[in-house]
């Protein structure tokens, strides 16, 4: 019982830590010209990245993956579709937001809402590419708890009959920290509050770290949708605002199982 109380307190703290207000961000020059150049530089090279991370070339083209001379460039957009930054993927697999740009969302303009199933909100560019590649509606957040304000902007008109599922990762750390799970719970809580609708959170099955690893094992869109929804937990919009000290109203139904 004590463990449950401690964990719920940690989730409440994580929800409160996700910014409510849209960050002022960094004012940068328009990036479209540089983006077009990086996309052109990637032509003929995308097969190398496809082999490395196991995603379709067509999905990389849809998201606008480019090449910057020494690294792959993953474009990040805000909720209105404006290019706001790049996540650079280097040869050793390390990833870093490009200097003088800022974090945003990973998605394929005009295609992120494909199909008629739920929207999966995954973590990172490669998970986004993998989900897009099998026909799922998908948006990637830049980190476990990042991108919430932009997601709120993007999802204002998302249909009420199509679920929104924040997908976490199996990345538990020694000592009990679990950023992928706790981040998914926190983002779901903030979206439920800001969008005033139930938001689901879920995890891939044991044995698969993230959505990309799960898809690489051979699962298709119908199966991944059914399994994600079968184990998902709903976070309801709170009846009252989160208190300034980060606590929830006593009647708030947000619980996790």
XYZ file of C-alpha atoms in Angstrom:
257
model
C 0.000 0.000 0.000
C 2.806 2.388 0.889
C 4.509 1.610 -2.429
C 1.305 2.453 -4.271
C 0.979 5.783 -2.432
C 4.585 6.668 -3.154
C 4.200 5.810 -6.826
C 0.970 7.793 -7.206
C 2.663 10.752 -5.529
C 5.493 10.477 -8.040
C 3.017 10.447 -10.934
C 1.241 13.525 -9.577
C 4.591 15.297 -9.331
C 5.457 14.298 -12.893
C 2.128 15.587 -14.224
C 2.623 18.879 -12.423
C 6.139 19.177 -13.843
C 4.936 19.140 -17.460
C 4.586 22.801 -18.485
C 1.030 24.075 -18.736
C 1.896 27.163 -20.705
C 3.353 27.213 -24.176
C 7.071 27.985 -23.766
C 8.323 31.190 -25.300
C 10.920 29.145 -27.134
C 13.835 30.425 -29.145
C 13.378 32.918 -31.939
C 15.211 31.566 -34.967
C 15.424 32.412 -38.640
C 13.147 30.471 -41.024
C 14.501 26.972 -41.518
C 12.754 25.956 -44.737
C 15.685 26.754 -47.046
C 18.138 24.751 -44.963
C 15.600 21.945 -44.700
C 15.182 21.729 -48.473
C 18.950 21.518 -48.864
C 19.266 18.729 -46.283
C 16.443 16.740 -47.902
C 18.173 17.077 -51.275
C 21.452 15.911 -49.721
C 19.716 12.812 -48.353
C 18.532 11.603 -51.750
C 20.258 8.381 -52.588
C 21.415 7.916 -48.988
C 18.184 7.047 -47.203
C 18.650 3.348 -47.853
C 21.616 3.372 -45.488
C 19.523 4.752 -42.630
C 16.635 2.433 -43.515
C 18.962 -0.538 -43.087
C 20.369 0.840 -39.826
C 17.130 1.519 -37.973
C 14.714 -0.713 -39.897
C 12.164 1.774 -41.199
C 10.803 2.333 -44.731
C 12.381 4.927 -47.004
C 8.878 6.192 -47.876
C 8.277 7.113 -44.231
C 11.581 8.994 -44.036
C 10.606 10.913 -47.151
C 7.168 11.690 -45.693
C 8.678 13.100 -42.481
C 11.348 14.989 -44.419
C 14.473 13.267 -43.101
C 17.582 15.011 -44.415
C 21.348 14.741 -44.331
C 23.622 17.427 -42.939
C 27.064 16.369 -44.115
C 27.978 14.315 -41.061
C 24.612 13.396 -39.571
C 21.004 12.642 -40.379
C 18.547 15.451 -39.679
C 15.099 14.679 -38.247
C 12.816 17.702 -38.663
C 10.721 18.861 -35.709
C 7.531 20.869 -36.155
C 5.157 22.749 -33.908
C 1.410 22.167 -33.707
C 0.773 24.421 -36.702
C 3.210 22.522 -38.918
C 6.013 25.085 -38.827
C 9.521 23.670 -38.883
C 11.151 24.706 -35.589
C 14.220 22.508 -35.306
C 16.194 19.402 -36.128
C 17.244 16.426 -34.124
C 20.636 15.401 -35.493
C 21.384 11.668 -35.522
C 25.114 10.975 -35.646
C 26.976 7.933 -36.914
C 27.405 6.548 -33.394
C 23.627 6.669 -32.833
C 23.720 9.695 -30.549
C 21.017 12.334 -30.995
C 21.077 16.044 -30.204
C 18.890 19.021 -31.004
C 20.654 21.291 -33.502
C 22.148 24.484 -32.082
C 19.904 27.572 -32.523
C 16.831 25.415 -33.149
C 14.357 24.061 -30.639
C 12.534 20.873 -29.799
C 9.274 20.084 -31.511
C 7.166 17.160 -32.682
C 8.022 14.476 -35.211
C 5.266 13.860 -37.746
C 4.526 13.576 -41.459
C 2.621 16.668 -42.636
C -0.681 15.620 -44.177
C -0.182 11.975 -43.194
C 0.213 11.864 -39.414
C -3.552 11.315 -38.980
C -3.787 8.510 -41.542
C -6.363 5.748 -41.228
C -9.323 5.654 -38.873
C -7.769 4.128 -35.752
C -6.309 5.691 -32.627
C -3.475 8.182 -32.634
C -0.274 6.897 -31.047
C 1.950 9.488 -29.388
C 5.341 7.808 -29.229
C 8.761 8.971 -28.075
C 11.355 9.956 -30.656
C 11.819 10.055 -34.411
C 12.597 6.390 -35.061
C 9.446 5.162 -33.295
C 7.451 7.702 -35.309
C 8.975 6.470 -38.561
C 8.321 2.817 -37.679
C 4.662 3.426 -36.795
C 4.094 5.550 -39.893
C 5.638 2.789 -41.976
C 2.923 0.279 -41.068
C 0.084 2.758 -41.576
C -0.605 3.968 -38.043
C -1.619 7.503 -37.128
C 1.370 8.727 -35.151
C 3.107 11.773 -33.694
C 6.454 11.663 -31.907
C 7.315 13.731 -28.871
C 10.922 14.908 -28.438
C 11.400 13.330 -24.999
C 9.480 11.369 -22.377
C 7.623 14.480 -21.168
C 8.286 16.952 -23.995
C 6.099 18.591 -26.608
C 2.848 18.837 -24.648
C 1.982 22.441 -25.586
C 2.538 21.667 -29.267
C 0.484 18.470 -28.999
C -2.385 20.481 -27.530
C -2.277 22.808 -30.540
C -2.070 19.923 -33.018
C -4.902 17.886 -31.478
C -7.574 20.532 -30.967
C -9.736 19.063 -33.757
C -8.898 15.381 -33.208
C -12.157 13.370 -33.553
C -13.804 12.347 -30.297
C -14.371 8.807 -31.604
C -10.648 8.205 -32.236
C -8.637 7.483 -29.121
C -5.362 9.202 -28.270
C -2.766 6.844 -26.755
C 0.521 8.007 -25.235
C 2.959 5.117 -25.654
C 5.773 4.707 -23.140
C 8.972 2.685 -23.195
C 10.544 -0.142 -21.220
C 13.536 1.783 -19.908
C 13.368 1.191 -16.153
C 16.531 2.232 -14.306
C 18.237 0.720 -11.260
C 16.665 2.175 -8.148
C 13.117 2.234 -9.486
C 13.116 5.159 -11.930
C 11.122 4.441 -15.098
C 11.208 7.541 -17.350
C 9.412 5.965 -20.300
C 6.411 4.845 -18.276
C 6.199 7.818 -15.916
C 6.641 10.247 -18.796
C 3.757 8.627 -20.682
C 1.525 8.886 -17.617
C 2.486 12.529 -17.093
C 1.878 13.514 -20.720
C -1.459 11.686 -20.745
C -2.466 13.570 -17.600
C -1.596 16.959 -19.022
C -3.310 16.252 -22.365
C -6.446 15.048 -20.570
C -6.515 18.329 -18.684
C -5.745 20.604 -21.629
C -7.928 18.830 -24.216
C -10.708 18.007 -21.715
C -11.071 14.427 -22.906
C -9.901 10.985 -21.752
C -6.376 10.121 -22.848
C -4.946 6.610 -22.773
C -1.419 5.551 -21.921
C 0.087 2.187 -22.697
C 3.322 0.236 -23.040
C 4.658 -2.269 -25.579
C 4.643 -5.846 -24.292
C 7.531 -7.131 -22.193
C 10.526 -7.964 -24.310
C 10.166 -4.942 -26.592
C 11.766 -1.702 -25.435
C 9.697 0.599 -27.612
C 7.312 0.748 -30.546
C 10.093 0.432 -33.134
C 11.446 -2.754 -31.547
C 7.935 -4.183 -31.364
C 7.260 -3.435 -35.031
C 10.656 -4.848 -36.017
C 9.525 -8.159 -34.485
C 6.880 -8.389 -37.213
C 3.628 -7.056 -35.746
C 1.192 -5.341 -38.114
C -0.976 -2.251 -37.622
C -4.162 -4.128 -36.681
C -2.397 -6.271 -34.086
C -0.453 -3.413 -32.525
C -3.631 -1.341 -32.252
C -5.573 -4.177 -30.623
C -2.802 -4.986 -28.143
C -2.086 -1.364 -27.228
C -5.769 -0.701 -26.524
C -6.213 -3.975 -24.609
C -3.706 -2.951 -21.922
C -4.173 0.823 -22.016
C -5.149 2.828 -18.951
C -7.465 5.814 -19.334
C -6.597 9.129 -17.710
C -9.749 11.177 -17.230
C -9.842 14.983 -17.415
C -9.752 16.322 -13.866
C -12.851 17.962 -12.387
C -10.642 20.738 -11.011
C -7.300 22.295 -11.746
C -4.062 20.912 -10.373
C -3.171 22.791 -7.214
C -0.220 25.156 -7.190
C 1.725 22.732 -4.994
C 1.305 19.974 -7.593
C -1.376 17.999 -5.727
C -4.640 16.925 -7.298
C -8.147 17.607 -5.966
C -9.291 14.775 -3.696
C -12.082 13.864 -6.063
C -9.760 13.673 -9.070
C -10.213 10.223 -10.630
C -6.767 9.961 -12.171
C -5.349 6.658 -11.043
C -3.188 4.023 -12.657
C -3.559 0.327 -12.365
